[in-house]
Amino acid sequence: MNCISVKNVSYKYPYTEGFALKELNYEFEKGKCYGIIGANGSGKTTFCNLLRGMIPHFFEGELTGDVFIEETDVRNWDSNLLSTKIGYIFQNPFTQISGIKETVFEEIALGLENLGMEKEALIDRVIEVVKLLKLEQLIKKNPNNLSGGQKQRVAFASIIAMNNDIIVIDEPTSQLDPESTAEIFSIINLLRNQGKTIFLVEHKVDLIAEYSDEVIVLKDGQITLSGSTQEVLSNMDLLQMGVMLPQASMLSYDMQKANKQLDSIAITKSQVIEQIKQRVGV
Amino acid sequence: MKKMNKLTIFLIPIGIAVNFIGGQIALLLKLPLYLDSIGTITVGALCGGIPGALVGAITNVSISVTNPTSLAYIWLNIGFGLLAGYLSKKGVFKKLWKTVIAGFGFAIIGGGVGSMITILLFDGLGAGTTGMITGMLMTIGFSVQAGAFISELFADLLDKIPTLIIVFFILKSIPVRTLAKLPLGHVLIDMDKVQGASRKVA
Amino acid sequence: MDYEFINSFKKPQVQNNWFLDLNPLSKLNIILILAIIPIVVKRWEVSVVIILFYFLIAAASSRLKQFSKVYVRLALLIGSLLFIMRAMFIPGEDVLMKIGFLTITQEGVDHGLQFATLVVAICGALVLYSVATQARDLMLVLEKKGVPHTATYVILSSLQSIIDLGNMSKLIMESQKARGIETEGKVTNRIKSFFPILGPLFLGAISNSEEKAIAMDARAFYAPGKNTHLRELRPVSLSEKSVLILINLVFVGFIVWRVVG
């Protein structure tokens, strides 16, 4: 079943001349993780705003074509209800903390309070999420005084608590150190295993290779390449689109050049290791 | 009441904080100015008179916790917000010279209404430097009303013109995409700049 | 996991102090009465009694330190300024002494004393309320009374914004100093250094507010329907209600007696 479909969509921000998104077409299926990549300014965040319904509900401007979220035209969605359907997490950990709660536990509960959840159920739900994301040590802390990585984990917890079917995640780790990045990706992996539909914008293609089912490449607001992760991330054309190939793919191509090619172009480290193991015969 | 613009809700707290911090920085730099209504006037100019007035009102209520007399002068900050919204609609903040002249309007609220409050509640002798000056003016023969009016108008003029200049440059630096989402942004957007920018993109 | 902490949300939030645990609106009611009494009576002795009473309440609610920290300095500053100015500038018949061009009169001193203690007494009510009531508790009560949560958000969030922007302004000021921008010296230089400190701070906050709007939208901030609350306050007990009504009745009676009598 399609959860979001985008048909002939073009979008122009107010007071600008060029289109930020051009002639987009895509059918997104339920339960898959979609990696969205592209150079800076290629329209990734705008695309997220489209999927999240912020376009046209928060961002004015010119929207042509149709976006259907669960079979309903985005224009007909009550924008206040969309937040109960689609979760949204983005790069800046600091602006995602509400600033009105004094403990992490209460911060995570905020979305559920807004949804009007009864207290008993609410507390149980927050406990569940705290355990899932291993935030036990943080619950009594003031969310405003956490580190960036901790804040980002709390931001994830706050959205996950709301139990949306669809989650849009826009460069969640671009301001984080490697350790926090690993923690965030283990959370994304949890969401995948829960069967959520995920849209993930991420610069680090190696991580996209690990976690997404399909990849969409944007360049100048257009989808220039899309398909299964294996297919897209092993395509040398990516380099022309301002995107790096995963290290594993580069290695595979280098080995090809050196006439020591692998059976197929690997995109993740584990694939490379597997293939080399086979060759060496371990 | 018409539903408030979504971004406005999040700008009001910023305006309040900027009033606060502006006043504190002015104190730290030992400036002979208040500079504590920049947030009120900016939010008024961006979002309209009511949000501006809200910024002003909440600012004075919050300050009153540490300096309760500020509660008496809440009307000034409300007036600044309303006036900023009105002037912004008229396009005053698009030109620096108009903005500077508008400073006189704010000073009349600050000095005129301010001295009225001082006279009504504090018999013209408030607790501050302007109160001192009023006292001095009284000893050389001015009435308490005239003394309070002159000293407060002067102090406010000294404050509001720099304040308005700062507001002007803040407004000028706000990106078009942000202005586009704000109630009075359409007035403030400089069409020449917009076309220039998009030409650069194209 | 700290279940004791989590379970504390299942019960009303209490601090185990009779005054602090009064409903925020009951406290407001009592403190307003305390502030109005000196306005009505207009005698410095009454104002002083009320001022002393504030200290008593502050001590009883174990907030004496916080209260004194803010109030003593404030009272001395505002009180002395208001007093001195009146003593110096208010003309009168009964001249106490002459210093240069200033004539200090008994009338001036009397009026100064009455007025300074009155203002200090009114200020005390506000300070006491602020140390005895958490903003989030007051907001919680207001929400229960039907104030929209966008309004309470604005208030609570501005308190946090003041802290955040304050910290940031310190950082910016230090780095400006390090870069050789003058924050001391001539007035013109100091004025010039104001904008580079406040400008980036304000503009950054404006652009962040856009993200905040999106983030809060994702947290169902605008969801239709009534929101619930994780924290709850003790329901107003019958005894609290009756004592409050009694106090108000006595107060109204007192006002009527003062006005008529």
XYZ file of C-alpha atoms in Angstrom:
745
model
C 0.000 0.000 0.000
C 1.230 3.495 -0.766
C 1.439 5.773 2.206
C 2.526 8.881 0.367
C 2.373 9.515 -3.322
C 3.807 12.510 -5.075
C 2.473 13.291 -8.537
C 3.977 15.911 -10.841
C 4.871 18.103 -7.927
C 6.659 21.397 -8.382
C 7.088 23.954 -5.640
C 8.335 27.507 -5.480
C 8.968 29.407 -2.228
C 7.288 32.793 -1.949
C 9.283 35.711 -3.333
C 11.670 33.468 -5.248
C 11.863 32.885 -8.956
C 13.251 29.391 -9.373
C 11.398 26.254 -8.375
C 12.833 24.463 -5.367
C 11.211 21.188 -6.416
C 10.516 20.262 -10.018
C 8.216 17.645 -11.538
C 8.570 15.102 -8.768
C 6.879 11.738 -9.075
C 7.195 8.938 -6.577
C 5.153 6.307 -4.818
C 6.250 5.623 -1.276
C 5.268 2.320 0.224
C 4.353 1.674 3.792
C 7.019 0.237 6.059
C 10.048 1.079 3.967
C 13.003 3.254 4.783
C 13.739 5.807 2.072
C 17.153 7.417 1.932
C 17.165 10.884 0.412
C 20.511 12.205 -0.753
C 21.817 15.076 -2.823
C 24.251 17.965 -2.758
C 23.641 21.031 -0.601
C 20.769 23.073 -1.961
C 19.392 20.208 -4.003
C 16.016 20.470 -2.294
C 16.241 17.732 0.355
C 14.837 19.759 3.227
C 12.174 21.255 0.968
C 11.256 17.696 -0.010
C 10.949 16.789 3.687
C 8.674 19.768 4.241
C 6.541 18.528 1.380
C 6.294 14.987 2.739
C 5.527 16.344 6.187
C 2.740 18.567 4.862
C 4.481 21.740 6.030
C 4.213 22.642 2.366
C 1.581 24.017 1.783
C 0.370 24.358 5.384
C 3.254 26.340 6.874
C 5.250 27.433 3.849
C 3.242 29.454 1.404
C 4.330 29.727 -2.190
C 3.332 27.947 -5.354
C 2.544 24.232 -5.217
C 1.473 22.417 -8.364
C 0.742 18.731 -8.794
C -0.618 16.509 -6.056
C 0.625 14.983 -2.834
C -1.487 12.265 -1.314
C -0.896 11.291 2.292
C -2.716 8.025 2.992
C -4.880 8.549 -0.083
C -5.961 12.055 0.961
C -4.796 15.163 -0.864
C -2.427 17.068 1.410
C -4.416 20.244 0.778
C -7.465 18.608 2.330
C -5.626 17.436 5.411
C -6.185 19.412 8.581
C -2.623 20.573 9.178
C -3.088 20.140 12.912
C -3.899 16.474 12.432
C -0.930 15.795 10.193
C 1.382 15.983 13.185
C -0.415 13.010 14.663
C 0.295 11.056 11.479
C 3.827 12.090 10.568
C 6.696 12.612 12.969
C 9.464 15.021 12.127
C 13.000 15.223 13.439
C 15.654 17.568 12.064
C 19.236 18.547 12.489
C 19.294 21.233 15.146
C 18.973 19.548 18.565
C 18.550 22.896 20.308
C 15.374 24.039 18.612
C 13.655 20.702 19.098
C 13.566 21.000 22.871
C 10.351 22.738 23.907
C 11.972 25.001 26.491
C 8.967 24.744 28.810
C 9.651 21.482 30.639
C 12.029 20.974 33.514
C 12.783 17.283 33.174
C 13.433 14.986 30.236
C 10.561 12.786 31.358
C 8.132 15.691 31.074
C 9.694 16.783 27.797
C 9.018 13.382 26.249
C 5.472 13.507 27.603
C 4.689 16.884 26.015
C 3.485 15.545 22.665
C 1.243 13.035 24.408
C -0.189 15.753 26.655
C -1.014 17.736 23.539
C -2.728 14.685 22.090
C -4.845 14.512 25.227
C -3.642 11.106 26.419
C -4.824 10.067 29.881
C -2.149 10.205 32.551
C -1.766 6.512 33.362
C -1.381 5.558 29.715
C 0.858 8.536 29.144
C 3.277 7.581 31.896
C 3.405 3.989 30.661
C 4.109 5.159 27.139
C 6.926 7.469 28.226
C 8.487 4.685 30.316
C 8.325 2.401 27.300
C 10.128 4.913 25.090
C 12.700 5.739 27.750
C 13.562 2.051 27.986
C 13.590 1.597 24.221
C 16.013 4.486 23.736
C 17.978 3.746 26.919
C 17.404 7.192 28.376
C 16.998 5.993 31.981
C 19.904 8.096 33.189
C 18.489 11.287 31.733
C 14.851 11.336 32.834
C 15.355 13.628 35.819
C 17.712 16.012 34.052
C 16.725 19.401 32.703
C 16.428 18.986 28.920
C 17.697 22.521 28.365
C 21.053 21.668 29.904
C 21.840 18.500 27.927
C 24.562 18.068 25.325
C 23.644 18.191 21.636
C 23.705 14.417 21.272
C 21.572 13.908 24.361
C 19.111 16.542 23.202
C 18.816 14.821 19.853
C 18.081 11.503 21.546
C 15.413 13.218 23.637
C 13.991 14.755 20.458
C 13.745 11.269 18.950
C 12.126 9.942 22.107
C 9.616 12.775 22.105
C 8.564 11.997 18.542
C 8.676 8.210 18.919
C 6.438 8.476 21.981
C 3.707 9.831 19.732
C 3.789 6.591 17.786
C 3.422 8.032 14.288
C 3.371 5.583 11.384
C 5.533 7.836 9.259
C 8.680 9.594 10.430
C 10.632 12.170 8.450
C 14.205 12.539 9.666
C 16.235 15.385 8.177
C 20.002 15.116 8.723
C 19.707 14.041 12.342
C 23.430 13.706 12.948
C 24.993 16.582 11.033
C 25.720 18.451 14.271
C 26.741 15.428 16.323
C 29.960 13.602 17.132
C 30.568 10.040 15.859
C 29.515 8.406 19.102
C 26.166 10.205 19.230
C 25.724 9.498 15.523
C 26.010 5.777 16.186
C 23.432 6.053 18.971
C 21.009 7.923 16.729
C 21.357 5.330 13.978
C 20.674 2.502 16.342
C 17.429 4.314 17.162
C 16.617 4.634 13.459
C 17.228 0.939 13.115
C 14.757 0.267 15.940
C 12.126 2.288 14.121
C 12.758 0.298 10.949
C 12.273 -2.926 12.802
C 9.001 -1.604 14.176
C 7.742 -1.303 10.602
C 7.607 2.486 10.478
C 7.805 4.266 7.171
C 10.952 6.354 7.351
C 12.257 9.182 5.216
C 15.874 9.770 6.025
C 17.965 12.633 4.702
C 21.614 11.992 5.449
C 24.939 13.152 4.062
C 26.802 10.089 5.200
C 26.052 7.703 2.318
C 27.634 4.787 4.149
C 24.851 5.018 6.701
C 22.224 5.338 3.983
C 23.648 2.154 2.471
C 23.211 0.351 5.774
C 19.747 1.465 6.661
C 17.581 2.325 3.660
C 15.521 0.127 1.380
C 15.298 2.631 -1.440
C 17.258 5.737 -2.282
C 16.181 8.942 -3.991
C 18.780 11.304 -5.347
C 17.876 14.964 -5.726
C 19.703 17.489 -7.860
C 18.444 21.026 -8.407
C 15.030 20.032 -7.099
C 14.635 17.062 -9.423
C 14.791 13.341 -8.797
C 17.755 12.346 -10.895
C 18.096 8.784 -9.720
C 16.009 6.449 -7.631
C 15.475 2.807 -6.922
C 16.768 0.098 -4.639
C 19.639 1.093 -2.410
C 21.948 -1.434 -4.055
C 21.171 -0.086 -7.508
C 21.509 3.594 -6.695
C 24.507 3.522 -4.430
C 26.551 1.437 -6.816
C 25.922 3.887 -9.652
C 28.971 5.925 -10.603
C 26.710 8.685 -11.943
C 26.159 9.742 -8.342
C 29.457 11.578 -8.449
C 28.056 13.878 -11.141
C 25.122 14.626 -8.843
C 27.373 15.916 -6.139
C 27.038 12.825 -3.951
C 29.837 10.578 -2.762
C 29.631 6.843 -3.228
C 29.810 4.666 -0.133
C 33.361 3.652 0.731
C 32.457 0.049 -0.029
C 31.340 0.942 -3.554
C 34.475 2.968 -4.153
C 36.544 0.041 -2.985
C 34.612 -2.318 -5.251
C 35.262 -0.060 -8.240
C 38.920 0.300 -7.330
C 39.233 -3.459 -7.187
C 37.499 -3.679 -10.563
C 40.040 -1.252 -11.998
C 42.818 -3.346 -10.566
C 41.314 -6.395 -12.285
C 40.476 -7.987 -8.976
C 36.759 -7.364 -9.185
C 34.262 -8.690 -6.716
C 31.212 -10.695 -7.777
C 29.072 -7.572 -7.485
C 29.538 -3.984 -6.464
C 29.250 -3.971 -2.676
C 27.709 -0.947 -0.965
C 28.231 -1.779 2.680
C 31.268 -2.760 4.644
C 29.764 -6.103 5.633
C 29.115 -6.981 1.969
C 32.720 -6.253 1.087
C 33.974 -8.323 3.982
C 31.674 -11.172 3.001
C 32.866 -11.166 -0.596
C 36.509 -10.930 0.313
C 36.105 -13.723 2.814
C 34.607 -15.912 0.085
C 37.428 -15.088 -2.283
C 40.115 -15.773 0.232
C 38.180 -18.815 1.291
C 37.876 -18.233 5.020
C -10.075 36.506 18.062
C -8.402 35.669 14.797
C -6.072 32.722 15.116
C -2.577 33.899 15.747
C 0.035 33.336 13.074
C 2.037 30.231 13.974
C 5.417 31.893 13.833
C 4.218 34.864 15.889
C 3.662 32.610 18.901
C 7.342 31.689 18.835
C 8.604 35.209 18.218
C 6.876 36.719 21.236
C 9.148 34.918 23.746
C 12.172 35.985 21.712
C 11.024 39.596 21.778
C 10.630 39.423 25.549
C 14.071 37.917 25.994
C 15.627 40.538 23.713
C 14.045 43.365 25.730
C 15.579 41.829 28.810
C 19.005 41.133 27.388
C 19.148 44.471 25.564
C 18.567 46.293 28.824
C 21.164 44.179 30.574
C 23.816 44.682 27.906
C 23.154 48.424 28.036
C 23.766 48.289 31.795
C 26.897 46.175 31.415
C 28.291 48.558 28.818
C 27.301 51.415 31.147
C 25.375 53.149 28.391
C 23.207 56.125 29.316
C 20.340 54.432 27.439
C 17.651 51.897 28.358
C 17.629 49.872 25.088
C 15.012 47.646 26.680
C 12.241 47.905 24.111
C 14.014 46.591 21.013
C 12.107 43.300 21.208
C 8.737 45.003 21.643
C 9.217 47.292 18.663
C 10.705 44.607 16.413
C 7.933 42.105 17.101
C 5.354 44.874 16.674
C 6.894 45.740 13.317
C 7.002 42.106 12.173
C 3.796 40.678 13.595
C 1.511 43.635 14.304
C 0.461 45.814 17.208
C -1.179 43.173 19.392
C 1.770 40.756 19.445
C 4.068 43.741 20.007
C 1.925 44.909 22.906
C 1.985 41.385 24.350
C 5.774 41.376 24.244
C 5.783 44.704 26.047
C 3.262 43.666 28.674
C 4.885 40.316 29.489
C 8.324 41.947 29.617
C 7.271 44.421 32.281
C 5.429 41.779 34.278
C 8.540 39.580 34.258
C 10.838 42.457 35.189
C 8.483 43.388 38.013
C 9.598 40.278 39.871
C 12.965 41.904 40.472
C 11.948 45.528 39.990
C 8.270 45.934 40.857
C 7.999 49.618 39.895
C 8.288 48.539 36.246
C 4.740 47.248 36.548
C 3.536 50.838 36.827
C 5.112 51.640 33.459
C 3.665 48.636 31.626
C 1.526 50.985 29.508
C 4.584 52.439 27.841
C 5.809 49.108 26.583
C 2.288 48.200 25.438
C 2.101 51.529 23.633
C 5.455 50.924 21.934
C 4.211 47.608 20.594
C 0.945 49.047 19.281
C 2.670 52.019 17.700
C 5.291 49.792 16.078
C 2.566 47.640 14.524
C 0.724 50.684 13.216
C 3.813 52.352 11.785
C 5.002 49.112 10.234
C 1.710 48.745 8.360
C 2.299 52.236 6.984
C 5.713 51.145 5.708
C 7.643 53.459 8.018
C 10.332 50.881 8.825
C 11.362 50.522 5.205
C 13.357 53.732 5.229
C 15.962 54.692 7.782
C 15.020 58.382 7.865
C 11.362 57.584 8.444
C 12.347 55.161 11.196
C 14.461 57.811 12.907
C 11.605 60.307 12.775
C 9.336 57.607 14.236
C 11.696 57.669 17.218
C 10.033 60.929 18.252
C 6.655 59.194 18.340
C 8.004 56.532 20.664
C 9.719 59.134 22.820
C 6.436 61.009 23.205
C 4.793 57.818 24.488
C 7.787 57.049 26.675
C 8.300 60.564 27.979
C 4.750 61.887 27.866
C 2.817 58.899 29.128
C 5.752 57.928 31.314
C 5.834 61.272 33.081
C 2.058 61.152 33.500
C 2.411 57.832 35.298
C 5.251 59.190 37.389
C 3.128 62.181 38.343
C 0.031 60.111 39.088
C 1.697 57.323 41.033
C 4.909 58.835 42.316
C 3.932 62.529 42.521
C 6.414 63.222 39.748
C 9.420 61.903 41.637
C 10.193 58.395 40.413
C 12.998 56.234 41.706
C 15.670 56.735 39.091
C 17.967 59.165 37.373
C 15.067 60.946 35.716
C 13.547 61.455 39.166
C 16.805 63.110 40.239
C 16.750 65.404 37.224
C 13.108 66.262 37.914
C 14.056 67.214 41.441
C 16.870 69.414 40.173
C 14.528 71.113 37.709
C 12.093 71.762 40.563
C 14.716 73.558 42.624
C 15.364 75.950 39.739
C 11.689 76.817 39.558
C 9.942 74.267 37.338
C 6.697 72.718 38.508
C 6.891 69.031 39.330
C 4.793 68.179 36.249
C 6.946 70.197 33.884
C 10.074 68.820 35.515
C 8.960 65.209 35.137
C 7.841 65.769 31.556
C 11.052 67.461 30.461
C 13.383 64.990 32.135
C 11.536 61.884 30.942
C 10.992 63.136 27.398
C 14.657 63.961 27.124
C 15.758 60.578 28.482
C 13.375 58.775 26.153
C 14.435 60.678 23.089
C 18.015 59.784 23.879
C 16.980 56.150 24.109
C 14.402 55.718 21.364
C 16.350 57.083 18.415
C 19.225 54.578 18.829
C 16.645 51.894 19.639
C 14.789 52.576 16.403
C 18.010 52.584 14.389
C 18.892 49.191 15.839
C 15.384 47.889 15.073
C 15.732 49.150 11.495
C 18.942 47.205 10.924
C 17.547 44.083 12.577
C 14.494 44.195 10.310
C 16.703 44.744 7.287
C 18.789 41.666 8.125
C 15.889 39.236 8.438
C 15.873 36.892 5.443
C 12.990 37.166 2.992
C 11.927 33.550 3.544
C 11.308 34.346 7.231
C 9.563 37.617 6.503
C 7.301 35.781 4.062
C 5.815 33.809 6.943
C 5.093 36.790 9.184
C 1.923 38.881 9.282
C 3.581 42.165 8.321
C 6.483 40.611 6.430
C 4.948 41.494 3.074
C 5.253 45.193 3.914
C 8.867 44.864 4.954
C 10.094 42.751 2.071
C 12.276 44.856 -0.122
C 11.233 43.922 -3.657
C 14.448 45.269 -5.227
C 16.465 42.966 -3.013
C 14.220 39.999 -3.811
C 14.582 40.478 -7.550
C 18.306 41.075 -7.201
C 18.689 37.862 -5.247
C 16.710 35.727 -7.642
C 18.631 37.155 -10.570
C 21.747 35.938 -8.837
C 20.236 32.463 -8.497
C 19.179 32.383 -12.132
C 15.136 3.589 36.316
C 14.023 6.003 38.999
C 10.461 4.852 39.590
C 10.102 6.983 42.672
C 10.510 10.021 40.447
C 8.133 8.676 37.827
C 5.494 7.773 40.377
C 5.653 11.277 41.795
C 3.684 12.323 38.707
C 0.834 10.029 39.690
C 0.226 12.127 42.784
C -0.251 15.887 43.111
C 3.005 17.847 43.205
C 3.623 19.001 46.761
C 6.527 20.623 48.565
C 5.223 19.789 52.018
C 4.865 23.345 53.127
C 1.515 24.856 53.982
C 2.104 28.146 52.223
C 3.967 26.873 49.164
C 1.385 24.173 48.613
C -1.524 26.553 48.566
C -3.099 26.855 45.162
C -1.188 29.500 43.144
C -4.372 31.530 42.797
C -5.071 31.379 46.539
C -1.554 32.644 47.164
C -2.104 35.411 44.643
C -5.321 36.337 46.408
C -3.666 36.588 49.824
C -0.688 38.509 48.552
C -2.856 40.983 46.656
C -4.715 41.725 49.873
C -1.416 42.312 51.636
C -0.412 44.744 48.897
C -3.700 46.642 48.951
C -3.848 47.201 52.715
C -1.022 49.784 52.849
C -2.501 51.592 49.826
C -5.786 51.989 51.672
C -4.367 52.844 55.087
C -1.561 55.158 53.924
C 0.429 55.038 57.171
C 4.065 54.140 57.235
C 3.651 52.036 60.378
C 1.181 49.749 58.611
C 3.462 49.417 55.602
C 6.336 48.428 57.858
C 4.174 45.834 59.603
C 3.188 44.381 56.226
C 6.828 44.329 55.150
C 7.786 42.446 58.300
C 4.890 40.095 57.686
C 6.336 39.227 54.257
C 9.544 38.118 55.931
C 7.507 36.013 58.307
C 5.666 34.273 55.479
C 8.914 33.842 53.565
C 10.504 32.237 56.616
C 7.484 30.036 57.206
C 7.684 28.766 53.657
C 11.479 28.308 53.933
C 12.045 30.855 51.201
C 13.625 33.449 53.478
C 16.991 33.335 51.750
C 15.655 33.717 48.222
C 13.233 36.401 49.334
C 15.786 38.435 51.259
C 18.347 38.164 48.501
C 16.123 40.020 46.064
C 14.031 42.089 48.405
C 16.467 43.669 50.847
C 18.574 45.245 48.129
C 15.521 46.341 46.198
C 13.798 47.793 49.247
C 16.887 49.746 50.269
C 17.475 51.053 46.764
C 13.941 52.057 45.823
C 12.975 53.023 49.345
C 15.929 55.300 49.939
C 15.701 56.910 46.495
C 12.007 57.671 46.895
C 12.511 58.905 50.431
C 15.529 61.095 49.788
C 13.976 62.746 46.764
C 10.820 63.607 48.618
C 12.676 64.759 51.686
C 14.851 66.998 49.536
C 12.409 68.418 47.051
C 8.983 68.615 48.655
C 8.398 72.126 49.974
C 6.791 72.774 53.365
C 6.494 75.145 56.338
C 8.402 73.231 58.955
C 12.036 73.589 57.851
C 14.380 71.044 59.427
C 17.604 72.080 57.744
C 19.095 73.805 54.750
C 21.934 72.333 52.709
C 22.971 74.691 49.937
C 19.991 75.121 47.663
C 18.071 72.230 49.261
C 15.553 72.774 51.989
C 14.560 69.730 53.966
C 11.172 70.052 55.600
C 9.196 67.968 58.067
C 6.447 67.648 55.453
C 8.931 66.292 52.948
C 10.308 63.774 55.412
C 6.829 62.647 56.479
C 5.634 62.268 52.962
C 8.854 60.576 51.912
C 8.610 58.052 54.702
C 4.979 57.264 53.988
C 5.477 56.977 50.252
C 8.737 55.034 50.319
C 7.393 52.417 52.733
C 4.204 52.130 50.690
C 6.041 51.423 47.434
C 8.438 49.059 49.170
C 5.471 47.224 50.695
C 3.770 46.828 47.330
C 7.034 45.633 45.761
C 7.399 43.065 48.508
C 4.112 41.426 47.542
C 5.399 40.806 44.026
C 8.766 39.526 45.168
C 7.188 37.238 47.727
C 4.787 35.812 45.194
C 7.575 35.149 42.740
C 9.689 33.228 45.244
C 6.742 31.285 46.659
C 5.202 30.240 43.344
C 6.706 28.383 40.419
C 5.730 29.857 37.084
C 4.859 26.419 35.743
C 2.413 25.828 38.620
C 0.655 29.115 37.998
C 0.469 28.292 34.279
C -0.907 24.852 35.036
C -3.713 26.353 37.108
C -4.445 28.933 34.447
C -4.638 26.217 31.790
C -7.099 24.305 33.941
C -9.123 27.515 34.170
C -9.307 27.600 30.383
C -6.337 29.728 29.344
C -5.118 28.263 26.010
C -1.832 26.367 26.211
C -0.365 28.545 23.491
C -0.591 31.449 25.942
C 1.058 29.578 28.799
C 3.674 28.336 26.340
C 4.549 31.919 25.460
C 5.112 32.804 29.124
C 7.121 29.724 30.088
C 9.120 29.800 26.913
C 10.059 33.445 27.385
C 11.527 32.606 30.788
C 13.710 29.946 29.164
C 14.572 32.263 26.254
C 15.822 34.862 28.717
C 18.172 32.254 30.193
C 19.298 30.962 26.789
C 19.840 34.351 25.182
C 21.460 35.629 28.365
C 24.034 32.838 28.274
C 24.613 33.435 24.604
C 25.056 37.169 25.067
C 27.784 36.505 27.626
C 29.555 34.254 25.131
C 29.269 36.805 22.356
C 30.479 39.606 24.605
C 33.532 37.642 25.609
C 34.400 36.765 22.050
C 33.861 40.375 20.954
C 36.255 41.475 23.653
C 38.741 38.854 22.525
C 38.480 40.183 18.988
C 39.352 43.624 20.242
C 35.937 45.251 19.985
C 35.820 47.859 22.695
C 33.302 47.184 25.409
C 34.863 49.776 27.647
C 36.165 53.271 27.100
C 34.395 56.133 25.391
C 30.581 56.158 25.297
C 30.524 56.247 21.502
C 32.678 53.121 21.361
C 30.509 51.353 23.865
C 27.383 52.262 21.913
C 29.015 50.974 18.758
C 29.743 47.636 20.412
C 26.094 47.145 21.374
C 24.832 46.126 17.957
C 27.441 43.426 17.208
C 26.400 41.778 20.481
C 22.627 42.019 20.234
C 22.257 41.813 16.442
C 23.514 38.265 15.845
C 21.782 37.105 19.008
C 18.414 38.432 17.932
C 18.709 37.361 14.304
C 19.807 33.862 15.284
C 16.869 33.579 17.650
C 14.460 34.732 14.948
C 15.684 32.106 12.527
C 15.551 29.476 15.277
C 11.971 30.393 16.071
C 11.019 29.131 12.642
C 12.489 25.714 13.455
C 10.869 25.816 16.865
C 7.481 26.363 15.256
C 8.039 23.291 13.077
C 9.340 21.214 15.983
C 6.425 22.115 18.220
C 3.995 21.418 15.399
C 5.469 17.922 15.234
C 4.716 17.597 18.950
C 1.013 18.090 18.227
C 1.104 21.601 19.653
C -1.896 22.573 17.560
C -3.758 19.283 17.873
C -7.463 19.873 18.233
C -9.039 18.763 21.473
C -8.114 19.322 25.061
C -4.602 18.567 26.248
C -3.881 16.617 29.407
C -1.246 17.289 32.048
C 1.423 15.019 33.415
C 1.879 17.196 36.494
C -1.066 17.975 38.664
C -1.542 20.207 41.657
C -3.365 19.403 44.843
C -7.057 20.137 44.464
C -8.089 23.113 46.565
C -9.217 21.689 49.878
C -12.421 22.733 51.577
C -10.498 24.276 54.463
C -8.319 26.282 52.061
C -11.443 27.512 50.306
C -13.220 28.477 53.516
C -10.211 30.251 55.019
C -9.768 32.148 51.769
C -13.398 33.213 51.714
C -13.118 34.313 55.319
C -9.993 36.367 54.632
C -11.676 38.017 51.653
C -14.785 38.825 53.660
C -12.738 40.395 56.453
C -10.773 42.351 53.857
C -13.898 43.654 52.125
C -15.370 44.541 55.505
C -12.185 46.401 56.384
C -12.263 48.378 53.124
C -15.909 49.301 53.617
C -15.172 50.382 57.185
C -12.232 52.541 56.019
C -14.237 54.163 53.241
C -17.447 54.732 55.177
C -15.807 55.360 58.520
